[in-house]
């Protein structure tokens, strides 16, 4: 399964985007080190939110958060692909 929530989809229908994310996160139970992937994302998200609070400049920590999210999605895609292959 491909993972894609574009900016437009997230902005126009955030509830549908949230549901898609929650569906994707169900694969966390299949990951060997889910905590190792999630904790850095939570830390980066907190730091980004704190650094962006009241500021009108480039979002600090956004590259780190993006990298962490990409790693998580990559691992979840592997789980989905493995399940699909096993079912075939």
PDB file of C-alpha atoms in Angstrom:
ATOM      1  CA  UNK A   1       0.000   0.000   0.000  1.00  0.00           C
ATOM      2  CA  UNK A   2       1.226   3.453  -0.809  1.00  0.00           C
ATOM      3  CA  UNK A   3       1.273   6.119   1.845  1.00  0.00           C
ATOM      4  CA  UNK A   4       0.147   9.526   0.724  1.00  0.00           C
ATOM      5  CA  UNK A   5      -1.498  12.347   2.543  1.00  0.00           C
ATOM      6  CA  UNK A   6      -0.801  15.469   0.617  1.00  0.00           C
ATOM      7  CA  UNK A   7      -0.875  18.978   2.019  1.00  0.00           C
ATOM      8  CA  UNK A   8      -4.131  19.711   0.216  1.00  0.00           C
ATOM      9  CA  UNK A   9      -5.831  16.603   1.606  1.00  0.00           C
ATOM     10  CA  UNK A  10      -4.602  17.341   5.125  1.00  0.00           C
ATOM     11  CA  UNK A  11      -5.785  20.953   4.944  1.00  0.00           C
ATOM     12  CA  UNK A  12      -9.167  20.361   3.295  1.00  0.00           C
ATOM     13  CA  UNK A  13     -10.231  17.319   5.306  1.00  0.00           C
ATOM     14  CA  UNK A  14      -8.110  17.006   8.446  1.00  0.00           C
ATOM     15  CA  UNK A  15     -10.424  14.412  10.000  1.00  0.00           C
ATOM     16  CA  UNK A  16     -10.034  12.066   7.039  1.00  0.00           C
ATOM     17  CA  UNK A  17      -6.264  12.627   7.159  1.00  0.00           C
ATOM     18  CA  UNK A  18      -6.253  11.786  10.887  1.00  0.00           C
ATOM     19  CA  UNK A  19      -8.202   8.592  10.230  1.00  0.00           C
ATOM     20  CA  UNK A  20      -5.702   7.599   7.565  1.00  0.00           C
ATOM     21  CA  UNK A  21      -2.819   8.230   9.969  1.00  0.00           C
ATOM     22  CA  UNK A  22      -4.505   6.202  12.717  1.00  0.00           C
ATOM     23  CA  UNK A  23      -5.063   3.330  10.316  1.00  0.00           C
ATOM     24  CA  UNK A  24      -1.384   3.450   9.383  1.00  0.00           C
ATOM     25  CA  UNK A  25      -0.283   3.538  13.031  1.00  0.00           C
ATOM     26  CA  UNK A  26      -2.012   0.227  13.697  1.00  0.00           C
ATOM     27  CA  UNK A  27       1.074  -1.326  12.156  1.00  0.00           C
ATOM     28  CA  UNK A  28       3.153  -0.184  15.133  1.00  0.00           C
ATOM     29  CA  UNK A  29       2.354  -3.418  16.924  1.00  0.00           C
ATOM     30  CA  UNK A  30       4.266  -5.275  14.222  1.00  0.00           C
ATOM     31  CA  UNK A  31       7.472  -3.245  14.517  1.00  0.00           C
ATOM     32  CA  UNK A  32      10.405  -4.587  16.473  1.00  0.00           C
ATOM     33  CA  UNK A  33      11.335  -1.217  18.017  1.00  0.00           C
ATOM     34  CA  UNK A  34       8.227   0.950  17.799  1.00  0.00           C
ATOM     35  CA  UNK A  35       9.246   3.005  20.819  1.00  0.00           C
ATOM     36  CA  UNK A  36      12.608   3.735  19.240  1.00  0.00           C
ATOM     37  CA  UNK A  37      10.833   5.209  16.231  1.00  0.00           C
ATOM     38  CA  UNK A  38       8.047   7.038  18.086  1.00  0.00           C
ATOM     39  CA  UNK A  39       9.995   8.694  20.900  1.00  0.00           C
ATOM     40  CA  UNK A  40      12.238  10.786  18.593  1.00  0.00           C
ATOM     41  CA  UNK A  41       9.149  11.968  16.691  1.00  0.00           C
ATOM     42  CA  UNK A  42       7.416  13.036  19.888  1.00  0.00           C
ATOM     43  CA  UNK A  43      10.554  14.838  21.095  1.00  0.00           C
ATOM     44  CA  UNK A  44      10.989  16.604  17.735  1.00  0.00           C
ATOM     45  CA  UNK A  45       7.294  17.565  17.662  1.00  0.00           C
ATOM     46  CA  UNK A  46       7.492  19.070  21.162  1.00  0.00           C
ATOM     47  CA  UNK A  47      10.660  20.986  20.332  1.00  0.00           C
ATOM     48  CA  UNK A  48       9.166  22.217  17.063  1.00  0.00           C
ATOM     49  CA  UNK A  49       5.968  23.361  18.769  1.00  0.00           C
ATOM     50  CA  UNK A  50       7.927  25.180  21.462  1.00  0.00           C
ATOM     51  CA  UNK A  51      10.318  26.819  19.006  1.00  0.00           C
ATOM     52  CA  UNK A  52       7.471  27.917  16.715  1.00  0.00           C
ATOM     53  CA  UNK A  53       5.286  29.316  19.501  1.00  0.00           C
ATOM     54  CA  UNK A  54       4.698  32.982  18.650  1.00  0.00           C
ATOM     55  CA  UNK A  55       7.468  33.103  16.033  1.00  0.00           C
ATOM     56  CA  UNK A  56       7.228  34.330  12.449  1.00  0.00           C
ATOM     57  CA  UNK A  57      10.242  32.624  10.967  1.00  0.00           C
ATOM     58  CA  UNK A  58      11.447  29.311   9.592  1.00  0.00           C
ATOM     59  CA  UNK A  59      10.233  26.427  11.712  1.00  0.00           C
ATOM     60  CA  UNK A  60      13.155  25.127  13.777  1.00  0.00           C
ATOM     61  CA  UNK A  61      13.422  21.323  14.068  1.00  0.00           C
ATOM     62  CA  UNK A  62      11.099  20.763  11.081  1.00  0.00           C
ATOM     63  CA  UNK A  63      13.799  18.894   9.109  1.00  0.00           C
ATOM     64  CA  UNK A  64      14.438  16.605  12.094  1.00  0.00           C
ATOM     65  CA  UNK A  65      10.732  15.958  12.544  1.00  0.00           C
ATOM     66  CA  UNK A  66      10.307  15.241   8.844  1.00  0.00           C
ATOM     67  CA  UNK A  67      13.213  12.795   8.935  1.00  0.00           C
ATOM     68  CA  UNK A  68      11.762  10.994  11.975  1.00  0.00           C
ATOM     69  CA  UNK A  69       8.303  10.766  10.425  1.00  0.00           C
ATOM     70  CA  UNK A  70       9.768   9.477   7.152  1.00  0.00           C
ATOM     71  CA  UNK A  71      11.636   6.734   9.037  1.00  0.00           C
ATOM     72  CA  UNK A  72       8.460   5.688  10.832  1.00  0.00           C
ATOM     73  CA  UNK A  73       6.413   5.606   7.634  1.00  0.00           C
ATOM     74  CA  UNK A  74       9.152   3.636   5.879  1.00  0.00           C
ATOM     75  CA  UNK A  75       9.053   0.974   8.623  1.00  0.00           C
ATOM     76  CA  UNK A  76       5.239   0.837   8.586  1.00  0.00           C
ATOM     77  CA  UNK A  77       5.289   0.419   4.793  1.00  0.00           C
ATOM     78  CA  UNK A  78       7.664  -2.526   5.191  1.00  0.00           C
ATOM     79  CA  UNK A  79       5.236  -4.154   7.649  1.00  0.00           C
ATOM     80  CA  UNK A  80       2.314  -3.653   5.248  1.00  0.00           C
ATOM     81  CA  UNK A  81       4.267  -4.993   2.280  1.00  0.00           C
ATOM     82  CA  UNK A  82       5.402  -8.045   4.246  1.00  0.00           C
ATOM     83  CA  UNK A  83       1.821  -8.772   5.301  1.00  0.00           C
ATOM     84  CA  UNK A  84       0.615  -8.415   1.706  1.00  0.00           C
ATOM     85  CA  UNK A  85       3.295 -10.814   0.455  1.00  0.00           C
ATOM     86  CA  UNK A  86       2.466 -13.331   3.178  1.00  0.00           C
ATOM     87  CA  UNK A  87      -1.230 -13.186   2.278  1.00  0.00           C
ATOM     88  CA  UNK A  88      -0.581 -13.716  -1.442  1.00  0.00           C
TER      89      UNK A  88
END
